[in-house]
Tab-separated table of C-alpha atoms in Angstrom:
chain	number	residue	atom	x	y	z
Y	1	MET	CA	-0.023	0.410	-0.105
Y	2	ASN	CA	0.953	3.447	-0.588
Y	3	VAL	CA	0.383	6.321	2.196
Y	4	ALA	CA	0.721	9.673	1.445
Y	5	VAL	CA	1.335	11.689	4.087
Y	6	LEU	CA	-0.282	15.473	3.959
Y	7	LEU	CA	2.417	18.031	5.337
Y	8	PHE	CA	0.988	22.084	6.334
Y	9	ASP	CA	3.246	24.378	7.988
Y	10	ASP	CA	3.348	23.852	12.152
Y	11	PHE	CA	1.975	20.382	11.679
Y	12	GLU	CA	2.905	18.781	15.138
Y	13	THR	CA	5.664	16.442	15.145
Y	14	LEU	CA	4.958	12.796	16.627
Y	15	ASP	CA	0.816	13.700	15.090
Y	16	VAL	CA	3.325	12.657	11.471
Y	17	PHE	CA	6.247	10.652	12.734
Y	18	GLY	CA	4.595	7.985	14.999
Y	19	PRO	CA	2.355	6.385	12.469
Y	20	VAL	CA	5.114	6.874	10.226
Y	21	GLU	CA	7.412	5.288	12.316
Y	22	ILE	CA	5.291	1.915	12.465
Y	23	LEU	CA	3.799	2.094	8.837
Y	24	GLY	CA	7.302	3.328	7.567
Y	25	ARG	CA	8.917	-0.393	9.443
Y	26	LEU	CA	6.500	-2.515	7.177
Y	27	LYS	CA	8.635	-2.214	3.932
Y	28	ASP	CA	7.098	-4.667	2.153
Y	29	HIS	CA	3.710	-3.665	2.965
Y	30	TYR	CA	3.830	0.216	2.925
Y	31	GLN	CA	5.713	2.807	1.314
Y	32	ILE	CA	5.592	6.581	2.314
Y	33	SER	CA	5.529	9.672	0.759
Y	34	PHE	CA	4.759	13.131	1.945
Y	35	TYR	CA	3.111	15.624	-0.105
Y	36	SER	CA	2.121	19.724	0.902
Y	37	PHE	CA	0.102	22.057	-1.330
Y	38	LEU	CA	3.398	23.291	-3.060
Y	39	GLY	CA	5.639	20.559	-2.480
Y	40	GLY	CA	9.278	21.955	-1.360
Y	41	LEU	CA	10.612	22.031	2.223
Y	42	VAL	CA	8.023	22.599	4.629
Y	43	LYS	CA	8.262	23.224	8.467
Y	44	ASN	CA	7.572	23.463	12.104
Y	45	GLN	CA	7.625	25.069	15.273
Y	46	HIS	CA	9.894	22.410	16.626
Y	47	GLY	CA	12.702	22.769	14.349
Y	48	VAL	CA	11.519	19.979	11.561
Y	49	LEU	CA	12.368	21.603	8.040
Y	50	ILE	CA	10.788	18.223	5.897
Y	51	GLN	CA	11.095	17.902	2.218
Y	52	THR	CA	7.480	17.033	0.170
Y	53	GLU	CA	6.018	16.569	-3.292
Y	54	ASN	CA	3.702	18.698	-4.613
Y	55	ILE	CA	-0.143	17.362	-3.987
Y	56	ASN	CA	-0.762	17.229	-7.369
Y	57	GLY	CA	1.106	14.152	-7.476
Y	58	LEU	CA	-1.520	12.866	-5.530
Y	59	LYS	CA	-4.333	12.957	-8.723
Y	60	ASN	CA	-4.643	8.947	-7.802
Y	61	GLY	CA	-5.671	9.058	-4.753
Y	62	ALA	CA	-3.291	6.698	-2.483
Y	63	ASP	CA	-4.108	3.456	-0.268
Y	64	ILE	CA	-3.800	5.753	3.295
Y	65	PHE	CA	-4.271	9.300	3.063
Y	66	LEU	CA	-2.327	10.511	6.096
Y	67	ILE	CA	-3.646	14.345	7.117
Y	68	PRO	CA	-1.994	14.858	10.988
Y	69	GLY	CA	-2.533	17.866	13.202
Y	70	GLY	CA	-1.043	20.704	14.503
Y	71	TYR	CA	-1.103	24.568	15.361
Y	72	GLY	CA	-1.477	24.820	10.817
Y	73	THR	CA	-4.752	23.472	11.376
Y	74	ARG	CA	-6.243	26.756	13.030
Y	75	ARG	CA	-5.266	28.140	10.027
Y	76	GLU	CA	-5.279	25.540	6.925
Y	77	VAL	CA	-9.550	25.238	8.345
Y	78	ASP	CA	-10.637	28.322	6.295
Y	79	ASN	CA	-7.217	27.334	2.995
Y	80	VAL	CA	-10.209	26.775	0.571
Y	81	LEU	CA	-8.192	25.153	-1.561
Y	82	LEU	CA	-6.618	22.876	0.566
Y	83	ILE	CA	-9.648	21.540	1.955
Y	84	ASP	CA	-10.934	21.246	-1.959
Y	85	LYS	CA	-7.717	19.253	-2.179
Y	86	ILE	CA	-8.040	17.625	0.706
Y	87	ARG	CA	-11.472	16.040	0.067
Y	88	GLU	CA	-10.971	15.280	-3.779
Y	89	ILE	CA	-7.859	12.826	-2.277
Y	90	SER	CA	-9.720	11.573	0.544
Y	91	GLN	CA	-12.383	10.972	-1.506
Y	92	LEU	CA	-10.128	8.976	-4.247
Y	93	SER	CA	-8.531	7.168	-1.567
Y	94	LYS	CA	-9.672	3.770	0.201
Y	95	PHE	CA	-8.221	4.971	3.846
Y	96	VAL	CA	-7.808	8.239	5.108
Y	97	PHE	CA	-6.189	8.726	8.667
Y	98	THR	CA	-6.750	11.646	10.888
Y	99	VAL	CA	-4.336	12.350	14.263
Y	100	CYS	CA	-5.282	14.916	16.394
Y	101	THR	CA	-7.013	17.930	14.735
Y	102	GLY	CA	-5.680	16.645	11.670
Y	103	SER	CA	-9.862	16.118	11.940
Y	104	ALA	CA	-10.785	19.393	11.700
Y	105	LEU	CA	-9.448	20.083	8.098
Y	106	LEU	CA	-10.963	16.594	6.860
Y	107	SER	CA	-14.588	17.619	8.328
Y	108	ARG	CA	-14.293	20.734	6.335
Y	109	THR	CA	-14.788	18.706	3.500
Y	110	GLY	CA	-17.821	17.488	4.259
Y	111	LEU	CA	-16.844	13.779	4.384
Y	112	LEU	CA	-17.808	13.569	7.841
Y	113	ASP	CA	-20.832	13.895	7.974
Y	114	GLY	CA	-23.348	11.746	10.199
Y	115	LYS	CA	-19.429	10.068	10.721
Y	116	SER	CA	-18.095	9.202	14.041
Y	117	ALA	CA	-14.638	10.797	14.362
Y	118	THR	CA	-12.744	12.182	17.295
Y	119	SER	CA	-10.000	14.680	18.422
Y	120	ASN	CA	-7.230	15.999	20.481
Y	121	LYS	CA	-9.096	16.655	23.514
Y	122	ARG	CA	-7.864	19.786	24.580
Y	123	ALA	CA	-8.992	21.351	21.170
Y	124	PHE	CA	-12.629	19.921	21.310
Y	125	ASP	CA	-14.489	22.175	21.115
Y	126	TRP	CA	-12.913	24.345	18.626
Y	127	VAL	CA	-13.116	21.368	16.395
Y	128	THR	CA	-16.249	20.367	16.605
Y	129	THR	CA	-17.342	23.784	15.569
Y	130	GLN	CA	-15.863	23.240	12.237
Y	131	GLY	CA	-18.442	19.996	11.831
Y	132	LYS	CA	-21.094	20.434	12.748
Y	133	ASN	CA	-22.886	17.126	11.495
Y	134	VAL	CA	-20.465	14.927	12.596
Y	135	ASN	CA	-21.103	12.371	15.165
Y	136	TRP	CA	-18.197	13.514	17.342
Y	137	ILE	CA	-16.816	11.162	20.169
Y	138	ARG	CA	-15.088	12.231	22.985
Y	139	LYS	CA	-14.352	9.539	24.756
Y	140	ALA	CA	-12.162	7.761	22.447
Y	141	ARG	CA	-7.993	6.314	21.759
Y	142	TRP	CA	-9.714	6.475	17.793
Y	143	THR	CA	-12.535	6.313	15.696
Y	144	LYS	CA	-13.953	4.002	12.686
Y	145	ASP	CA	-16.446	4.486	10.419
Y	146	GLU	CA	-15.868	2.713	6.702
Y	147	LYS	CA	-12.735	3.998	5.531
Y	148	PHE	CA	-11.871	6.983	8.013
Y	149	TYR	CA	-9.920	6.340	11.122
Y	150	THR	CA	-8.998	9.343	13.761
Y	151	SER	CA	-7.124	9.496	16.303
Y	152	ALA	CA	-7.435	11.445	19.849
Y	153	GLY	CA	-4.364	13.641	20.917
Y	154	VAL	CA	-1.240	13.264	18.936
Y	155	SER	CA	0.333	9.533	20.375
Y	156	ALA	CA	-3.197	8.356	19.681
Y	157	GLY	CA	-2.370	8.144	16.594
Y	158	MET	CA	0.268	5.302	17.172
Y	159	ASP	CA	-2.220	3.273	18.691
Y	160	MET	CA	-5.054	4.232	16.207
Y	161	THR	CA	-2.160	2.873	13.601
Y	162	LEU	CA	-1.071	-0.095	15.620
Y	163	GLY	CA	-5.182	-0.694	15.324
Y	164	PHE	CA	-5.469	0.077	11.536
Y	165	LEU	CA	-2.631	-3.248	11.015
Y	166	SER	CA	-5.317	-5.276	13.904
Y	167	ASP	CA	-7.536	-4.833	11.196
Y	168	ILE	CA	-5.150	-4.972	8.329
Y	169	HIS	CA	-3.198	-7.988	9.863
Y	170	GLY	CA	-4.432	-9.517	12.972
Y	171	ILE	CA	-4.046	-8.731	16.217
Y	172	GLU	CA	-0.584	-10.579	17.277
Y	173	PHE	CA	0.682	-9.149	13.668
Y	174	ALA	CA	0.122	-6.171	15.234
Y	175	ARG	CA	1.273	-6.100	18.816
Y	176	LYS	CA	4.356	-7.322	17.543
Y	177	VAL	CA	5.170	-4.743	16.036
Y	178	ALA	CA	4.835	-2.845	19.070
Y	179	PHE	CA	7.118	-5.292	20.563
Y	180	GLU	CA	9.555	-4.224	18.233
Y	181	ILE	CA	9.088	-0.093	19.026
Y	182	GLU	CA	8.871	-1.811	22.923
Y	183	TYR	CA	5.420	1.100	23.053
Y	184	ASP	CA	2.347	0.159	25.451
Y	185	TRP	CA	-0.282	-0.316	23.016
Y	186	ALA	CA	-3.885	0.958	24.379
Y	187	GLU	CA	-5.150	-2.240	21.541
Y	188	ASN	CA	-8.755	-1.162	22.943
Y	189	MET	CA	-10.143	2.390	20.718
Y	190	GLU	CA	-12.698	2.482	23.999
Y	191	ASP	CA	-9.708	2.730	26.300
Y	192	ASP	CA	-9.149	6.586	27.053
Y	193	ILE	CA	-7.385	7.205	30.223
Y	194	PHE	CA	-6.952	10.452	28.913
Y	195	TYR	CA	-10.743	11.430	29.463
Y	196	GLU	CA	-11.103	11.874	32.739
Y	197	GLN	CA	-7.853	13.652	33.270
Z	1	MET	CA	18.432	25.303	26.652
Z	2	ASN	CA	19.860	24.525	22.690
Z	3	VAL	CA	19.199	20.375	21.544
Z	4	ALA	CA	21.138	19.430	18.878
Z	5	VAL	CA	20.078	16.308	17.479
Z	6	LEU	CA	22.433	13.608	15.347
Z	7	LEU	CA	21.128	13.039	12.147
Z	8	PHE	CA	22.547	10.309	10.087
Z	9	ASP	CA	21.500	7.717	6.722
Z	10	ASP	CA	19.599	5.358	8.084
Z	11	PHE	CA	18.191	6.707	11.829
Z	12	GLU	CA	14.958	5.311	13.486
Z	13	THR	CA	11.929	7.612	12.890
Z	14	LEU	CA	10.349	8.317	16.564
Z	15	ASP	CA	13.702	7.951	17.860
Z	16	VAL	CA	14.600	11.294	16.865
Z	17	PHE	CA	10.812	12.674	16.833
Z	18	GLY	CA	9.562	11.515	20.253
Z	19	PRO	CA	12.628	13.336	22.256
Z	20	VAL	CA	11.750	16.448	19.367
Z	21	GLU	CA	7.589	16.442	20.523
Z	22	ILE	CA	8.127	17.085	23.954
Z	23	LEU	CA	10.830	19.251	24.049
Z	24	GLY	CA	9.842	21.161	20.989
Z	25	ARG	CA	6.702	22.353	22.230
Z	26	LEU	CA	8.375	23.717	25.632
Z	27	LYS	CA	9.296	26.674	23.410
Z	28	ASP	CA	10.339	29.174	26.397
Z	29	HIS	CA	12.867	26.247	27.480
Z	30	TYR	CA	14.127	24.455	24.232
Z	31	GLN	CA	15.098	24.765	21.014
Z	32	ILE	CA	16.260	22.414	18.889
Z	33	SER	CA	18.448	21.850	15.717
Z	34	PHE	CA	19.623	19.409	13.716
Z	35	TYR	CA	22.709	17.896	11.792
Z	36	SER	CA	24.740	15.840	10.324
Z	37	PHE	CA	28.387	14.881	9.668
Z	38	LEU	CA	27.895	16.835	5.852
Z	39	GLY	CA	24.968	19.097	7.177
Z	40	GLY	CA	21.638	18.842	4.128
Z	41	LEU	CA	19.555	16.453	3.502
Z	42	VAL	CA	19.323	13.186	5.625
Z	43	LYS	CA	17.105	9.944	4.536
Z	44	ASN	CA	15.665	7.374	6.291
Z	45	GLN	CA	14.271	3.858	5.541
Z	46	HIS	CA	10.573	5.168	6.386
Z	47	GLY	CA	10.475	8.141	3.389
Z	48	VAL	CA	11.696	10.653	5.722
Z	49	LEU	CA	14.296	13.840	4.250
Z	50	ILE	CA	14.914	16.118	6.417
Z	51	GLN	CA	17.193	18.803	5.970
Z	52	THR	CA	20.305	19.548	8.360
Z	53	GLU	CA	23.507	22.086	9.094
Z	54	ASN	CA	26.731	21.089	9.394
Z	55	ILE	CA	28.225	19.055	12.765
Z	56	ASN	CA	30.952	21.400	12.488
Z	57	GLY	CA	28.751	24.339	13.179
Z	58	LEU	CA	28.353	21.905	16.998
Z	59	LYS	CA	32.316	23.096	17.768
Z	60	ASN	CA	30.794	24.832	21.338
Z	61	GLY	CA	28.707	20.936	22.095
Z	62	ALA	CA	25.614	21.219	23.191
Z	63	ASP	CA	22.862	21.731	27.007
Z	64	ILE	CA	21.656	18.470	24.991
Z	65	PHE	CA	23.210	16.445	22.251
Z	66	LEU	CA	20.688	13.845	21.126
Z	67	ILE	CA	21.946	10.688	19.340
Z	68	PRO	CA	19.077	8.410	17.605
Z	69	GLY	CA	18.913	4.807	16.628
Z	70	GLY	CA	18.206	2.928	13.966
Z	71	TYR	CA	19.688	0.438	11.539
Z	72	GLY	CA	22.364	3.050	10.310
Z	73	THR	CA	24.203	2.365	13.395
Z	74	ARG	CA	26.039	-0.489	12.259
Z	75	ARG	CA	27.421	1.347	9.733
Z	76	GLU	CA	28.411	4.577	11.702
Z	77	VAL	CA	30.101	2.413	14.972
Z	78	ASP	CA	33.069	1.634	12.539
Z	79	ASN	CA	33.011	5.920	11.259
Z	80	VAL	CA	35.926	6.844	12.833
Z	81	LEU	CA	35.608	10.446	12.498
Z	82	LEU	CA	31.848	10.653	13.272
Z	83	ILE	CA	32.393	8.431	16.487
Z	84	ASP	CA	35.260	11.074	16.882
Z	85	LYS	CA	32.990	13.985	16.491
Z	86	ILE	CA	30.428	12.288	19.080
Z	87	ARG	CA	33.059	12.222	21.501
Z	88	GLU	CA	33.916	16.251	21.338
Z	89	ILE	CA	30.935	17.748	21.045
Z	90	SER	CA	29.235	14.718	23.728
Z	91	GLN	CA	31.594	16.365	26.367
Z	92	LEU	CA	31.145	19.877	25.563
Z	93	SER	CA	27.579	19.047	25.956
Z	94	LYS	CA	25.659	19.431	29.097
Z	95	PHE	CA	23.877	16.433	29.166
Z	96	VAL	CA	23.564	13.633	26.680
Z	97	PHE	CA	21.009	11.333	25.601
Z	98	THR	CA	20.955	7.771	23.580
Z	99	VAL	CA	17.589	6.592	21.951
Z	100	CYS	CA	17.682	2.720	20.996
Z	101	THR	CA	20.984	1.356	19.487
Z	102	GLY	CA	21.908	5.144	20.248
Z	103	SER	CA	24.482	3.606	22.452
Z	104	ALA	CA	26.032	1.842	20.695
Z	105	LEU	CA	27.433	4.929	18.865
Z	106	LEU	CA	28.147	7.099	22.119
Z	107	SER	CA	29.981	3.826	23.689
Z	108	ARG	CA	32.635	3.553	20.763
Z	109	THR	CA	33.392	7.646	21.892
Z	110	GLY	CA	34.833	5.934	25.536
Z	111	LEU	CA	32.836	7.951	27.378
Z	112	LEU	CA	29.943	4.975	28.489
Z	113	ASP	CA	33.210	3.043	29.914
Z	114	GLY	CA	32.225	2.534	33.782
Z	115	LYS	CA	28.772	3.833	33.286
Z	116	SER	CA	25.424	2.941	32.923
Z	117	ALA	CA	23.625	2.295	30.177
Z	118	THR	CA	20.491	0.269	27.933
Z	119	SER	CA	19.589	-0.158	24.734
Z	120	ASN	CA	17.245	-1.696	22.586
Z	121	LYS	CA	15.929	-5.286	23.666
Z	122	ARG	CA	16.140	-7.025	20.195
Z	123	ALA	CA	19.861	-5.526	19.515
Z	124	PHE	CA	20.767	-5.851	23.219
Z	125	ASP	CA	23.224	-8.187	22.562
Z	126	TRP	CA	24.866	-6.793	19.530
Z	127	VAL	CA	24.955	-3.019	21.120
Z	128	THR	CA	26.564	-4.428	24.622
Z	129	THR	CA	29.968	-5.713	22.210
Z	130	GLN	CA	30.250	-2.396	21.007
Z	131	GLY	CA	30.980	-0.704	24.648
Z	132	LYS	CA	32.571	-3.810	26.812
Z	133	ASN	CA	33.241	-1.836	29.652
Z	134	VAL	CA	29.845	0.328	29.886
Z	135	ASN	CA	27.342	-1.430	32.841
Z	136	TRP	CA	24.980	-2.637	30.298
Z	137	ILE	CA	21.288	-2.321	32.427
Z	138	ARG	CA	19.009	-5.144	30.440
Z	139	LYS	CA	15.838	-3.869	32.296
Z	140	ALA	CA	15.502	-0.600	32.175
Z	141	ARG	CA	12.739	2.088	30.236
Z	142	TRP	CA	15.743	4.276	30.171
Z	143	THR	CA	19.270	5.171	32.442
Z	144	LYS	CA	20.814	8.550	34.036
Z	145	ASP	CA	24.237	8.611	34.535
Z	146	GLU	CA	25.497	11.967	35.736
Z	147	LYS	CA	24.579	14.149	31.932
Z	148	PHE	CA	24.455	10.816	30.183
Z	149	TYR	CA	20.665	9.148	29.538
Z	150	THR	CA	20.534	6.480	27.567
Z	151	SER	CA	17.144	5.077	26.719
Z	152	ALA	CA	15.862	1.384	25.498
Z	153	GLY	CA	14.108	-0.006	22.254
Z	154	VAL	CA	12.469	3.382	19.902
Z	155	SER	CA	9.034	4.099	22.030
Z	156	ALA	CA	11.309	4.868	25.457
Z	157	GLY	CA	12.550	7.536	24.035
Z	158	MET	CA	9.160	9.506	24.827
Z	159	ASP	CA	9.210	8.337	28.532
Z	160	MET	CA	13.473	9.222	29.467
Z	161	THR	CA	12.612	12.658	27.691
Z	162	LEU	CA	9.434	13.281	30.235
Z	163	GLY	CA	12.149	11.994	32.882
Z	164	PHE	CA	14.627	14.157	32.163
Z	165	LEU	CA	11.999	17.000	31.714
Z	166	SER	CA	10.671	15.269	35.888
Z	167	ASP	CA	14.247	15.827	36.752
Z	168	ILE	CA	14.792	19.599	35.727
Z	169	HIS	CA	11.283	20.815	36.503
Z	170	GLY	CA	10.037	18.575	38.944
Z	171	ILE	CA	7.777	15.485	38.056
Z	172	GLU	CA	3.939	17.809	37.385
Z	173	PHE	CA	5.928	19.376	34.656
Z	174	ALA	CA	6.402	16.245	33.088
Z	175	ARG	CA	3.355	14.973	33.661
Z	176	LYS	CA	1.265	18.086	32.149
Z	177	VAL	CA	3.459	17.730	28.974
Z	178	ALA	CA	2.458	14.119	28.980
Z	179	PHE	CA	-1.432	14.566	28.911
Z	180	GLU	CA	-1.032	17.681	26.578
Z	181	ILE	CA	0.967	14.979	24.138
Z	182	GLU	CA	-2.004	12.049	25.089
Z	183	TYR	CA	1.184	9.750	26.353
Z	184	ASP	CA	0.621	6.809	28.465
Z	185	TRP	CA	4.499	7.739	30.171
Z	186	ALA	CA	6.022	4.725	31.896
Z	187	GLU	CA	7.614	7.213	34.976
Z	188	ASN	CA	9.463	4.924	37.076
Z	189	MET	CA	12.551	3.947	34.511
Z	190	GLU	CA	13.342	0.582	36.094
Z	191	ASP	CA	9.441	-0.433	35.043
Z	192	ASP	CA	10.360	-1.854	31.667
Z	193	ILE	CA	7.391	-4.205	30.308
Z	194	PHE	CA	8.891	-5.383	27.752
Z	195	TYR	CA	11.821	-7.055	29.809
Z	196	GLU	CA	10.071	-10.038	30.068
Z	197	GLN	CA	8.709	-9.788	26.750
């Protein structure tokens, strides 16, 4: 499967590189590429400068289209051209993943209307205003509704990605990957220890 | 504090970006820069292409010098010029962090001789051959010995970095950061659920 990661300035570091660690190490199954609206170097507030391809290279969609969160989403929800691209690519893709406030961007396309989704705890109230017809679930490590996987804040993207591996390859496969990266995977999408805090 | 991250081809993605997420979001305390032996773009097997500065820019050391692991360490342990640079920068730096097999690189400098350190579970036997006078600790989420912090595999770099925040800013500060990124922090460096597996 090809995995296309959308980047924009001020994306959240771990939203991207948690899932990339997990899928990237499975080279026989997943190949990862990074895209941005114009291509070239994309930066964030953590000092990361990463090379990307132009999003027009995704005109056929991807097997997995990953949309991270981060401060940049506050700006990009109003970027009509980017939201149109996200809608187009998401429609063509086999699976769409969002991490953290990435679900705000996806909800702006309308594609999550009537579907279940979640997001970062601390930005939850803002995110829900971006998609008023979405069934927002506050207590969830991640959600799955048809082809759409959405996760809670930052680290939860890793649990969601392991959950996806479990759905596709079986739970023992996912557990083996979690063990290899010594990650204490929250196996149940409804186990959300941050909900009460 | 300035944080200097060493990159080389085939570094492990999360070894780098887990700690970068945690320190990078604390912009009032930590500023992150990425370095490599020659500078320029560094790539890994997960499709990541990241811009770096030339390591000679670190001639005064750093407050925190972070050395990740990854397949590239198998090659770089024999790169005498790089090991010399790592020794020089580590001596000048206030703190030195290693994640996963990054401790193999650091142990090659001799600076870990007589000190406690740990590494990735699956590469442990190889790592110990790189530093025969190191007190290698197999059951540890991370270790701290004077200015040297070393972590177990991949994800453990995040627990170690939160442990460092706890040492410097207090445990409530570290817990708050873990909560913000919805990370289930293993607070005790000796709690190593992967040791028995």
